């Protein structure tokens, strides 16, 4: 970045679906790590009090004490001040701890309580930060609302284990509300089919419904069932470190990262080898 060039706001992507166990955390971790590996300087904000996204990463707490997303909200810090550098180059993390649980109630009387996270991101003024990925909790409380209001884009993981339309209608109502009342962009960047197993009838049923309803907005490559997604966090490794390049989980999320880069027009960034030169 050249000196004096305007400070651009990072692109904010929330990973959301109020249903639990659909692959939000796995997607937020893999997407943020993949973007960082592709050279996009990214911060992952863990907004689930269970802290499962944070669990994958190794970092060192700064001398003045640990960082957390609860402190980010409670003190309305600039994002960069609440983030730690992770073991993945170009990836920062705002970790979650149990303080986040119950924060909704404490913030109930805070000024402009729905936009706290938007202000933290706007105040960050870190010209180097290009993307923010937010992992959200499985309910639409005030913290999740903050994430959706701050979001330019929303990535929606949809599990192929049960019929999703009822839950998606609720999410869409919330997104409409967030746009109308709060002027947020909160545009669905794409739906990601997760827990995908083509041998299961429910998988083809869910895929059919989603592709008919949302067309191109459904990412072409689903995240197939891969037990390595369950194992990698306990090894403190993202899927890009834990699995070989040809591994199912890794290649599915590599495809997601490439497609997100394409949809966001972040040209020049690629996960793997540079694309072949085009002729004509
Ligand atoms: N594609 C997948 N194949 C197999 N297991 C997965 C896959 N994606 C996620 N999981 C596992 O399923 C569980 C729920 O996923 P998670 O990402 O935590 O969902 P959420 O954040 O929506 O609750 C976790 O144990 C995770 O490791
Ligand atoms: Mg989760």
PDB file of C-alpha atoms and ligand atoms in Angstrom:
ATOM      1  CA  UNK A   1       0.000   0.000   0.000  1.00  0.00           C
ATOM      2  CA  UNK A   2       1.476   3.354  -0.979  1.00  0.00           C
ATOM      3  CA  UNK A   3       1.650   6.113   1.615  1.00  0.00           C
ATOM      4  CA  UNK A   4      -1.190   8.548   1.379  1.00  0.00           C
ATOM      5  CA  UNK A   5      -3.545   6.192  -0.412  1.00  0.00           C
ATOM      6  CA  UNK A   6      -7.019   6.186   1.133  1.00  0.00           C
ATOM      7  CA  UNK A   7      -7.725   3.671   3.870  1.00  0.00           C
ATOM      8  CA  UNK A   8     -10.145   1.150   2.483  1.00  0.00           C
ATOM      9  CA  UNK A   9     -12.541  -0.601   4.778  1.00  0.00           C
ATOM     10  CA  UNK A  10     -11.923  -4.355   4.794  1.00  0.00           C
ATOM     11  CA  UNK A  11     -14.529  -6.587   3.150  1.00  0.00           C
ATOM     12  CA  UNK A  12     -16.625  -8.096   5.931  1.00  0.00           C
ATOM     13  CA  UNK A  13     -18.005 -11.616   5.488  1.00  0.00           C
ATOM     14  CA  UNK A  14     -20.268 -13.137   8.139  1.00  0.00           C
ATOM     15  CA  UNK A  15     -20.763 -16.894   8.161  1.00  0.00           C
ATOM     16  CA  UNK A  16     -24.283 -17.343   9.431  1.00  0.00           C
ATOM     17  CA  UNK A  17     -27.188 -19.727   9.847  1.00  0.00           C
ATOM     18  CA  UNK A  18     -29.112 -19.797  13.102  1.00  0.00           C
ATOM     19  CA  UNK A  19     -29.087 -23.576  13.027  1.00  0.00           C
ATOM     20  CA  UNK A  20     -26.289 -25.253  14.981  1.00  0.00           C
ATOM     21  CA  UNK A  21     -24.016 -27.964  13.624  1.00  0.00           C
ATOM     22  CA  UNK A  22     -24.304 -26.954   9.979  1.00  0.00           C
ATOM     23  CA  UNK A  23     -20.603 -26.193   9.443  1.00  0.00           C
ATOM     24  CA  UNK A  24     -20.446 -22.465  10.243  1.00  0.00           C
ATOM     25  CA  UNK A  25     -17.302 -22.680  12.341  1.00  0.00           C
ATOM     26  CA  UNK A  26     -15.569 -25.092   9.962  1.00  0.00           C
ATOM     27  CA  UNK A  27     -16.418 -22.742   7.097  1.00  0.00           C
ATOM     28  CA  UNK A  28     -15.331 -19.559   8.922  1.00  0.00           C
ATOM     29  CA  UNK A  29     -12.009 -21.151   9.934  1.00  0.00           C
ATOM     30  CA  UNK A  30     -11.296 -22.654   6.508  1.00  0.00           C
ATOM     31  CA  UNK A  31     -12.410 -19.593   4.569  1.00  0.00           C
ATOM     32  CA  UNK A  32     -10.380 -17.166   6.680  1.00  0.00           C
ATOM     33  CA  UNK A  33      -7.296 -19.398   6.601  1.00  0.00           C
ATOM     34  CA  UNK A  34      -7.677 -19.944   2.865  1.00  0.00           C
ATOM     35  CA  UNK A  35      -7.998 -16.221   2.182  1.00  0.00           C
ATOM     36  CA  UNK A  36      -4.881 -15.575   4.276  1.00  0.00           C
ATOM     37  CA  UNK A  37      -2.944 -18.304   2.451  1.00  0.00           C
ATOM     38  CA  UNK A  38      -4.014 -16.684  -0.814  1.00  0.00           C
ATOM     39  CA  UNK A  39      -2.369 -13.501   0.453  1.00  0.00           C
ATOM     40  CA  UNK A  40      -5.482 -11.624   1.602  1.00  0.00           C
ATOM     41  CA  UNK A  41      -4.717 -10.144   5.010  1.00  0.00           C
ATOM     42  CA  UNK A  42      -7.630 -11.407   7.060  1.00  0.00           C
ATOM     43  CA  UNK A  43      -9.011 -11.192  10.581  1.00  0.00           C
ATOM     44  CA  UNK A  44     -11.268 -13.938  11.914  1.00  0.00           C
ATOM     45  CA  UNK A  45     -13.675 -12.705  14.578  1.00  0.00           C
ATOM     46  CA  UNK A  46     -15.020 -15.485  16.777  1.00  0.00           C
ATOM     47  CA  UNK A  47     -18.473 -14.486  18.002  1.00  0.00           C
ATOM     48  CA  UNK A  48     -19.530 -17.844  19.400  1.00  0.00           C
ATOM     49  CA  UNK A  49     -19.040 -18.142  23.165  1.00  0.00           C
ATOM     50  CA  UNK A  50     -18.076 -21.780  22.662  1.00  0.00           C
ATOM     51  CA  UNK A  51     -14.903 -20.519  21.026  1.00  0.00           C
ATOM     52  CA  UNK A  52     -14.674 -23.426  18.606  1.00  0.00           C
ATOM     53  CA  UNK A  53     -13.231 -21.276  15.822  1.00  0.00           C
ATOM     54  CA  UNK A  54     -10.513 -19.978  18.162  1.00  0.00           C
ATOM     55  CA  UNK A  55      -9.645 -23.548  19.209  1.00  0.00           C
ATOM     56  CA  UNK A  56      -7.978 -24.319  15.868  1.00  0.00           C
ATOM     57  CA  UNK A  57      -5.349 -21.606  16.212  1.00  0.00           C
ATOM     58  CA  UNK A  58      -2.102 -21.111  18.071  1.00  0.00           C
ATOM     59  CA  UNK A  59      -1.164 -17.626  19.226  1.00  0.00           C
ATOM     60  CA  UNK A  60       0.677 -15.796  21.980  1.00  0.00           C
ATOM     61  CA  UNK A  61      -1.244 -13.476  24.281  1.00  0.00           C
ATOM     62  CA  UNK A  62       0.210  -9.962  24.361  1.00  0.00           C
ATOM     63  CA  UNK A  63       1.945  -8.840  27.595  1.00  0.00           C
ATOM     64  CA  UNK A  64      -0.969  -6.630  28.629  1.00  0.00           C
ATOM     65  CA  UNK A  65      -3.384  -9.538  28.755  1.00  0.00           C
ATOM     66  CA  UNK A  66      -5.448 -11.798  26.555  1.00  0.00           C
ATOM     67  CA  UNK A  67      -7.630 -10.463  23.761  1.00  0.00           C
ATOM     68  CA  UNK A  68     -11.250 -11.435  23.289  1.00  0.00           C
ATOM     69  CA  UNK A  69     -14.309 -10.586  21.263  1.00  0.00           C
ATOM     70  CA  UNK A  70     -16.197  -9.908  24.523  1.00  0.00           C
ATOM     71  CA  UNK A  71     -13.700  -7.133  25.345  1.00  0.00           C
ATOM     72  CA  UNK A  72     -13.975  -5.886  21.778  1.00  0.00           C
ATOM     73  CA  UNK A  73     -17.697  -5.344  22.374  1.00  0.00           C
ATOM     74  CA  UNK A  74     -17.576  -4.249  25.997  1.00  0.00           C
ATOM     75  CA  UNK A  75     -14.898  -1.606  25.390  1.00  0.00           C
ATOM     76  CA  UNK A  76     -15.714  -0.931  21.770  1.00  0.00           C
ATOM     77  CA  UNK A  77     -12.080  -1.307  20.730  1.00  0.00           C
ATOM     78  CA  UNK A  78     -10.770  -0.812  17.217  1.00  0.00           C
ATOM     79  CA  UNK A  79     -10.710  -4.311  15.728  1.00  0.00           C
ATOM     80  CA  UNK A  80      -6.930  -4.464  15.387  1.00  0.00           C
ATOM     81  CA  UNK A  81      -6.538  -3.810  19.107  1.00  0.00           C
ATOM     82  CA  UNK A  82      -8.504  -6.906  19.992  1.00  0.00           C
ATOM     83  CA  UNK A  83      -6.794  -9.228  17.521  1.00  0.00           C
ATOM     84  CA  UNK A  84      -3.811 -11.549  17.921  1.00  0.00           C
ATOM     85  CA  UNK A  85      -1.551 -12.873  15.173  1.00  0.00           C
ATOM     86  CA  UNK A  86      -2.150 -16.595  14.623  1.00  0.00           C
ATOM     87  CA  UNK A  87       0.241 -19.317  13.505  1.00  0.00           C
ATOM     88  CA  UNK A  88      -1.163 -18.836   9.978  1.00  0.00           C
ATOM     89  CA  UNK A  89       0.649 -16.001   8.178  1.00  0.00           C
ATOM     90  CA  UNK A  90      -1.592 -13.048   7.319  1.00  0.00           C
ATOM     91  CA  UNK A  91      -4.359 -14.305   9.600  1.00  0.00           C
ATOM     92  CA  UNK A  92      -5.359 -12.527  12.790  1.00  0.00           C
ATOM     93  CA  UNK A  93      -7.913 -13.714  15.294  1.00  0.00           C
ATOM     94  CA  UNK A  94     -10.227 -12.042  17.771  1.00  0.00           C
ATOM     95  CA  UNK A  95     -10.707 -15.036  20.061  1.00  0.00           C
ATOM     96  CA  UNK A  96     -13.934 -15.871  21.885  1.00  0.00           C
ATOM     97  CA  UNK A  97     -14.190 -16.870  25.501  1.00  0.00           C
ATOM     98  CA  UNK A  98     -17.080 -17.616  27.844  1.00  0.00           C
ATOM     99  CA  UNK A  99     -17.397 -13.874  28.644  1.00  0.00           C
ATOM    100  CA  UNK A 100     -19.330 -13.644  25.407  1.00  0.00           C
ATOM    101  CA  UNK A 101     -22.150 -15.650  26.958  1.00  0.00           C
ATOM    102  CA  UNK A 102     -24.419 -13.198  28.724  1.00  0.00           C
ATOM    103  CA  UNK A 103     -22.934 -10.217  26.904  1.00  0.00           C
ATOM    104  CA  UNK A 104     -26.211  -9.758  24.989  1.00  0.00           C
ATOM    105  CA  UNK A 105     -27.953  -8.812  28.229  1.00  0.00           C
ATOM    106  CA  UNK A 106     -25.133  -6.516  29.359  1.00  0.00           C
ATOM    107  CA  UNK A 107     -25.198  -4.638  26.082  1.00  0.00           C
ATOM    108  CA  UNK A 108     -28.960  -4.208  26.180  1.00  0.00           C
ATOM    109  CA  UNK A 109     -28.688  -0.571  27.255  1.00  0.00           C
ATOM    110  CA  UNK A 110     -25.521   0.297  25.317  1.00  0.00           C
ATOM    111  CA  UNK A 111     -25.736   3.211  22.908  1.00  0.00           C
ATOM    112  CA  UNK A 112     -26.299   2.103  19.317  1.00  0.00           C
ATOM    113  CA  UNK A 113     -25.902  -1.454  20.531  1.00  0.00           C
ATOM    114  CA  UNK A 114     -26.650  -3.000  17.134  1.00  0.00           C
ATOM    115  CA  UNK A 115     -23.707  -1.285  15.475  1.00  0.00           C
ATOM    116  CA  UNK A 116     -20.923  -1.840  17.986  1.00  0.00           C
ATOM    117  CA  UNK A 117     -19.043  -4.250  15.712  1.00  0.00           C
ATOM    118  CA  UNK A 118     -19.491  -1.975  12.680  1.00  0.00           C
ATOM    119  CA  UNK A 119     -17.883   0.831  14.678  1.00  0.00           C
ATOM    120  CA  UNK A 120     -15.034  -1.426  15.886  1.00  0.00           C
ATOM    121  CA  UNK A 121     -14.272  -2.353  12.266  1.00  0.00           C
ATOM    122  CA  UNK A 122     -14.572   1.222  11.004  1.00  0.00           C
ATOM    123  CA  UNK A 123     -12.290   2.423  13.811  1.00  0.00           C
ATOM    124  CA  UNK A 124      -9.703  -0.212  13.028  1.00  0.00           C
ATOM    125  CA  UNK A 125      -8.001   2.003  10.433  1.00  0.00           C
ATOM    126  CA  UNK A 126      -5.548  -0.738   9.650  1.00  0.00           C
ATOM    127  CA  UNK A 127      -4.753  -0.122   5.989  1.00  0.00           C
ATOM    128  CA  UNK A 128      -3.298  -3.610   5.755  1.00  0.00           C
ATOM    129  CA  UNK A 129      -6.439  -5.471   6.718  1.00  0.00           C
ATOM    130  CA  UNK A 130      -8.342  -6.600   3.630  1.00  0.00           C
ATOM    131  CA  UNK A 131     -10.956  -9.012   4.899  1.00  0.00           C
ATOM    132  CA  UNK A 132     -12.841  -9.782   8.095  1.00  0.00           C
ATOM    133  CA  UNK A 133     -14.534 -13.171   8.468  1.00  0.00           C
ATOM    134  CA  UNK A 134     -17.016 -13.554  11.334  1.00  0.00           C
ATOM    135  CA  UNK A 135     -18.037 -16.857  12.891  1.00  0.00           C
ATOM    136  CA  UNK A 136     -21.468 -16.474  14.452  1.00  0.00           C
ATOM    137  CA  UNK A 137     -23.388 -18.334  17.146  1.00  0.00           C
ATOM    138  CA  UNK A 138     -26.402 -20.532  16.336  1.00  0.00           C
ATOM    139  CA  UNK A 139     -28.997 -17.981  17.441  1.00  0.00           C
ATOM    140  CA  UNK A 140     -30.015 -14.535  16.302  1.00  0.00           C
ATOM    141  CA  UNK A 141     -29.149 -12.556  19.425  1.00  0.00           C
ATOM    142  CA  UNK A 142     -27.672  -9.072  19.662  1.00  0.00           C
ATOM    143  CA  UNK A 143     -24.114 -10.258  18.962  1.00  0.00           C
ATOM    144  CA  UNK A 144     -25.159 -12.107  15.792  1.00  0.00           C
ATOM    145  CA  UNK A 145     -27.230  -9.067  14.798  1.00  0.00           C
ATOM    146  CA  UNK A 146     -24.071  -6.952  15.135  1.00  0.00           C
ATOM    147  CA  UNK A 147     -22.285  -9.376  12.815  1.00  0.00           C
ATOM    148  CA  UNK A 148     -25.018  -9.209  10.161  1.00  0.00           C
ATOM    149  CA  UNK A 149     -25.218  -5.413  10.329  1.00  0.00           C
ATOM    150  CA  UNK A 150     -21.432  -5.154   9.937  1.00  0.00           C
ATOM    151  CA  UNK A 151     -21.416  -7.631   7.063  1.00  0.00           C
ATOM    152  CA  UNK A 152     -20.990  -6.693   3.438  1.00  0.00           C
ATOM    153  CA  UNK A 153     -21.585 -10.327   2.567  1.00  0.00           C
ATOM    154  CA  UNK A 154     -23.014 -13.413   4.207  1.00  0.00           C
ATOM    155  CA  UNK A 155     -21.898 -16.962   3.499  1.00  0.00           C
ATOM    156  CA  UNK A 156     -24.597 -19.434   4.498  1.00  0.00           C
ATOM    157  CA  UNK A 157     -23.579 -23.037   5.170  1.00  0.00           C
ATOM    158  CA  UNK A 158     -26.501 -25.393   4.628  1.00  0.00           C
ATOM    159  CA  UNK A 159     -26.226 -28.903   5.982  1.00  0.00           C
ATOM    160  CA  UNK A 160     -27.411 -31.719   3.742  1.00  0.00           C
ATOM    161  CA  UNK A 161     -28.679 -33.597   6.783  1.00  0.00           C
ATOM    162  CA  UNK A 162     -32.121 -32.022   7.067  1.00  0.00           C
ATOM    163  CA  UNK A 163     -34.491 -29.869   5.050  1.00  0.00           C
ATOM    164  CA  UNK A 164     -33.303 -26.293   5.360  1.00  0.00           C
ATOM    165  CA  UNK A 165     -36.060 -24.073   3.975  1.00  0.00           C
ATOM    166  CA  UNK A 166     -37.813 -23.172   7.215  1.00  0.00           C
ATOM    167  CA  UNK A 167     -34.571 -22.054   8.825  1.00  0.00           C
ATOM    168  CA  UNK A 168     -33.464 -20.183   5.717  1.00  0.00           C
ATOM    169  CA  UNK A 169     -36.733 -18.249   5.626  1.00  0.00           C
ATOM    170  CA  UNK A 170     -36.010 -17.013   9.141  1.00  0.00           C
ATOM    171  CA  UNK A 171     -32.485 -15.997   8.135  1.00  0.00           C
ATOM    172  CA  UNK A 172     -33.779 -14.177   5.065  1.00  0.00           C
ATOM    173  CA  UNK A 173     -36.339 -12.294   7.153  1.00  0.00           C
ATOM    174  CA  UNK A 174     -33.551 -11.220   9.487  1.00  0.00           C
ATOM    175  CA  UNK A 175     -31.327 -10.155   6.574  1.00  0.00           C
ATOM    176  CA  UNK A 176     -34.206  -8.136   5.058  1.00  0.00           C
ATOM    177  CA  UNK A 177     -34.718  -6.454   8.410  1.00  0.00           C
ATOM    178  CA  UNK A 178     -31.011  -5.737   8.780  1.00  0.00           C
ATOM    179  CA  UNK A 179     -30.954  -4.074   5.365  1.00  0.00           C
ATOM    180  CA  UNK A 180     -34.163  -2.087   5.809  1.00  0.00           C
ATOM    181  CA  UNK A 181     -33.737  -0.931   9.375  1.00  0.00           C
ATOM    182  CA  UNK A 182     -29.985  -0.666   9.640  1.00  0.00           C
ATOM    183  CA  UNK A 183     -28.967   0.106   6.098  1.00  0.00           C
ATOM    184  CA  UNK A 184     -26.634  -2.863   6.056  1.00  0.00           C
ATOM    185  CA  UNK A 185     -25.496  -4.484   2.841  1.00  0.00           C
ATOM    186  CA  UNK A 186     -25.617  -8.061   4.163  1.00  0.00           C
ATOM    187  CA  UNK A 187     -25.771  -9.549   0.690  1.00  0.00           C
ATOM    188  CA  UNK A 188     -25.755 -13.333   0.443  1.00  0.00           C
ATOM    189  CA  UNK A 189     -22.438 -14.156  -1.231  1.00  0.00           C
ATOM    190  CA  UNK A 190     -23.394 -17.780  -1.519  1.00  0.00           C
ATOM    191  CA  UNK A 191     -24.892 -20.899   0.011  1.00  0.00           C
ATOM    192  CA  UNK A 192     -22.468 -23.696   0.772  1.00  0.00           C
ATOM    193  CA  UNK A 193     -23.791 -27.250   0.861  1.00  0.00           C
ATOM    194  CA  UNK A 194     -22.089 -28.963   3.812  1.00  0.00           C
ATOM    195  CA  UNK A 195     -22.048 -32.517   5.227  1.00  0.00           C
ATOM    196  CA  UNK A 196     -22.513 -33.478   1.600  1.00  0.00           C
ATOM    197  CA  UNK A 197     -22.766 -37.203   0.853  1.00  0.00           C
ATOM    198  CA  UNK A 198     -24.206 -38.015  -2.522  1.00  0.00           C
ATOM    199  CA  UNK A 199     -25.097 -41.565  -1.450  1.00  0.00           C
ATOM    200  CA  UNK A 200     -27.673 -40.142   0.955  1.00  0.00           C
ATOM    201  CA  UNK A 201     -31.128 -39.392  -0.460  1.00  0.00           C
ATOM    202  CA  UNK A 202     -31.442 -36.340   1.788  1.00  0.00           C
ATOM    203  CA  UNK A 203     -28.303 -34.846   0.237  1.00  0.00           C
ATOM    204  CA  UNK A 204     -29.683 -34.932  -3.298  1.00  0.00           C
ATOM    205  CA  UNK A 205     -33.018 -33.650  -2.014  1.00  0.00           C
ATOM    206  CA  UNK A 206     -31.446 -30.661  -0.219  1.00  0.00           C
ATOM    207  CA  UNK A 207     -29.156 -29.949  -3.152  1.00  0.00           C
ATOM    208  CA  UNK A 208     -32.088 -30.024  -5.590  1.00  0.00           C
ATOM    209  CA  UNK A 209     -34.179 -27.636  -3.481  1.00  0.00           C
ATOM    210  CA  UNK A 210     -31.301 -25.219  -2.983  1.00  0.00           C
ATOM    211  CA  UNK A 211     -30.120 -25.142  -6.586  1.00  0.00           C
ATOM    212  CA  UNK A 212     -33.691 -24.688  -7.850  1.00  0.00           C
ATOM    213  CA  UNK A 213     -34.357 -21.889  -5.357  1.00  0.00           C
ATOM    214  CA  UNK A 214     -31.079 -20.003  -5.376  1.00  0.00           C
ATOM    215  CA  UNK A 215     -29.443 -21.029  -8.658  1.00  0.00           C
ATOM    216  CA  UNK A 216     -25.928 -19.677  -9.092  1.00  0.00           C
ATOM    217  CA  UNK A 217     -25.849 -18.403  -5.530  1.00  0.00           C
ATOM    218  CA  UNK A 218     -25.239 -22.003  -4.430  1.00  0.00           C
ATOM    219  CA  UNK A 219     -21.498 -22.644  -4.586  1.00  0.00           C
ATOM    220  CA  UNK A 220     -20.788 -25.239  -7.267  1.00  0.00           C
ATOM    221  CA  UNK A 221     -18.502 -27.325  -5.047  1.00  0.00           C
ATOM    222  CA  UNK A 222     -20.130 -28.652  -1.846  1.00  0.00           C
ATOM    223  CA  UNK A 223     -18.181 -29.383   1.343  1.00  0.00           C
ATOM    224  CA  UNK A 224     -18.308 -33.160   1.362  1.00  0.00           C
ATOM    225  CA  UNK A 225     -18.400 -35.233   4.529  1.00  0.00           C
ATOM    226  CA  UNK A 226     -14.818 -35.593   5.708  1.00  0.00           C
ATOM    227  CA  UNK A 227     -13.968 -36.769   9.218  1.00  0.00           C
ATOM    228  CA  UNK A 228     -10.744 -34.775   9.046  1.00  0.00           C
ATOM    229  CA  UNK A 229     -12.770 -31.614   9.655  1.00  0.00           C
ATOM    230  CA  UNK A 230     -13.569 -33.013  13.088  1.00  0.00           C
ATOM    231  CA  UNK A 231      -9.981 -34.031  13.804  1.00  0.00           C
ATOM    232  CA  UNK A 232      -8.012 -30.998  12.626  1.00  0.00           C
ATOM    233  CA  UNK A 233      -8.929 -28.534  15.439  1.00  0.00           C
ATOM    234  CA  UNK A 234      -7.539 -30.845  18.134  1.00  0.00           C
ATOM    235  CA  UNK A 235      -4.246 -30.823  16.244  1.00  0.00           C
ATOM    236  CA  UNK A 236      -4.392 -27.012  16.167  1.00  0.00           C
ATOM    237  CA  UNK A 237      -4.312 -27.100  12.401  1.00  0.00           C
ATOM    238  CA  UNK A 238      -6.561 -25.751   9.707  1.00  0.00           C
ATOM    239  CA  UNK A 239      -7.647 -28.184   7.007  1.00  0.00           C
ATOM    240  CA  UNK A 240      -4.993 -26.620   4.732  1.00  0.00           C
ATOM    241  CA  UNK A 241      -2.287 -27.844   7.090  1.00  0.00           C
ATOM    242  CA  UNK A 242      -3.921 -31.038   8.302  1.00  0.00           C
ATOM    243  CA  UNK A 243      -4.842 -32.621   4.999  1.00  0.00           C
ATOM    244  CA  UNK A 244      -2.861 -33.232   1.826  1.00  0.00           C
ATOM    245  CA  UNK A 245      -3.669 -31.131  -1.189  1.00  0.00           C
ATOM    246  CA  UNK A 246      -5.764 -33.868  -2.769  1.00  0.00           C
ATOM    247  CA  UNK A 247      -7.745 -34.390   0.464  1.00  0.00           C
ATOM    248  CA  UNK A 248     -11.481 -33.992   0.154  1.00  0.00           C
ATOM    249  CA  UNK A 249     -11.983 -31.417   2.893  1.00  0.00           C
ATOM    250  CA  UNK A 250      -9.052 -29.335   1.829  1.00  0.00           C
ATOM    251  CA  UNK A 251      -9.875 -29.340  -1.872  1.00  0.00           C
ATOM    252  CA  UNK A 252     -13.553 -28.518  -1.204  1.00  0.00           C
ATOM    253  CA  UNK A 253     -12.619 -25.494   0.886  1.00  0.00           C
ATOM    254  CA  UNK A 254      -9.901 -24.492  -1.574  1.00  0.00           C
ATOM    255  CA  UNK A 255     -12.661 -24.386  -4.201  1.00  0.00           C
ATOM    256  CA  UNK A 256     -14.783 -22.236  -1.878  1.00  0.00           C
ATOM    257  CA  UNK A 257     -11.913 -19.804  -1.320  1.00  0.00           C
ATOM    258  CA  UNK A 258     -11.242 -19.524  -5.054  1.00  0.00           C
ATOM    259  CA  UNK A 259     -14.914 -18.894  -5.749  1.00  0.00           C
ATOM    260  CA  UNK A 260     -15.158 -16.279  -2.972  1.00  0.00           C
ATOM    261  CA  UNK A 261     -12.076 -14.526  -4.397  1.00  0.00           C
ATOM    262  CA  UNK A 262     -13.741 -14.587  -7.805  1.00  0.00           C
ATOM    263  CA  UNK A 263     -17.104 -13.299  -6.529  1.00  0.00           C
ATOM    264  CA  UNK A 264     -15.380 -10.526  -4.580  1.00  0.00           C
ATOM    265  CA  UNK A 265     -13.193  -9.756  -7.594  1.00  0.00           C
ATOM    266  CA  UNK A 266     -10.071 -10.044  -5.479  1.00  0.00           C
ATOM    267  CA  UNK A 267      -8.028 -10.728  -8.574  1.00  0.00           C
ATOM    268  CA  UNK A 268      -4.404 -11.623  -8.339  1.00  0.00           C
ATOM    269  CA  UNK A 269      -5.010 -13.748  -5.254  1.00  0.00           C
ATOM    270  CA  UNK A 270      -4.853 -17.508  -5.629  1.00  0.00           C
ATOM    271  CA  UNK A 271      -4.599 -20.369  -3.233  1.00  0.00           C
ATOM    272  CA  UNK A 272      -2.473 -22.726  -5.241  1.00  0.00           C
ATOM    273  CA  UNK A 273      -0.328 -22.363  -8.280  1.00  0.00           C
ATOM    274  CA  UNK A 274      -1.075 -19.305 -10.391  1.00  0.00           C
ATOM    275  CA  UNK A 275      -3.635 -19.977 -13.109  1.00  0.00           C
ATOM    276  CA  UNK A 276      -2.315 -20.845 -16.551  1.00  0.00           C
ATOM    277  CA  UNK A 277      -1.764 -17.828 -18.792  1.00  0.00           C
ATOM    278  CA  UNK A 278      -4.730 -17.093 -20.966  1.00  0.00           C
ATOM    279  CA  UNK A 279      -4.262 -16.642 -24.693  1.00  0.00           C
ATOM    280  CA  UNK A 280      -6.629 -14.236 -26.323  1.00  0.00           C
TER     281      UNK A 280
HETATM  282  N1  LIG B   1     -17.811 -31.389   5.762  1.00  0.00           N
HETATM  283  C1  LIG B   1     -17.808 -31.959   6.977  1.00  0.00           C
HETATM  284  N2  LIG B   1     -17.672 -33.300   7.113  1.00  0.00           N
HETATM  285  C2  LIG B   1     -17.670 -33.881   8.318  1.00  0.00           C
HETATM  286  N3  LIG B   1     -17.781 -33.222   9.484  1.00  0.00           N
HETATM  287  C3  LIG B   1     -17.907 -31.887   9.422  1.00  0.00           C
HETATM  288  C4  LIG B   1     -17.931 -31.179   8.177  1.00  0.00           C
HETATM  289  N4  LIG B   1     -18.081 -29.862   8.458  1.00  0.00           N
HETATM  290  C5  LIG B   1     -18.144 -29.742   9.789  1.00  0.00           C
HETATM  291  N5  LIG B   1     -18.043 -30.956  10.391  1.00  0.00           N
HETATM  292  C6  LIG B   1     -18.100 -31.268  11.823  1.00  0.00           C
HETATM  293  O1  LIG B   1     -19.467 -31.150  12.232  1.00  0.00           O
HETATM  294  C7  LIG B   1     -19.551 -30.534  13.501  1.00  0.00           C
HETATM  295  C8  LIG B   1     -20.346 -29.220  13.386  1.00  0.00           C
HETATM  296  O2  LIG B   1     -19.636 -28.334  12.526  1.00  0.00           O
HETATM  297  P1  LIG B   1     -19.385 -26.822  12.914  1.00  0.00           P
HETATM  298  O3  LIG B   1     -18.530 -26.229  11.883  1.00  0.00           O
HETATM  299  O4  LIG B   1     -18.915 -26.713  14.327  1.00  0.00           O
HETATM  300  O5  LIG B   1     -20.869 -26.268  12.792  1.00  0.00           O
HETATM  301  P2  LIG B   1     -21.575 -24.982  13.454  1.00  0.00           P
HETATM  302  O6  LIG B   1     -20.501 -23.961  13.700  1.00  0.00           O
HETATM  303  O7  LIG B   1     -22.585 -24.559  12.455  1.00  0.00           O
HETATM  304  O8  LIG B   1     -22.209 -25.452  14.723  1.00  0.00           O
HETATM  305  C9  LIG B   1     -18.113 -30.318  13.960  1.00  0.00           C
HETATM  306  O9  LIG B   1     -17.722 -31.407  14.747  1.00  0.00           O
HETATM  307  C10 LIG B   1     -17.320 -30.291  12.672  1.00  0.00           C
HETATM  308  O10 LIG B   1     -15.991 -30.725  12.870  1.00  0.00           O
HETATM  309 MG1  LIG B   2     -19.956 -22.923  15.434  1.00  0.00          MG
END
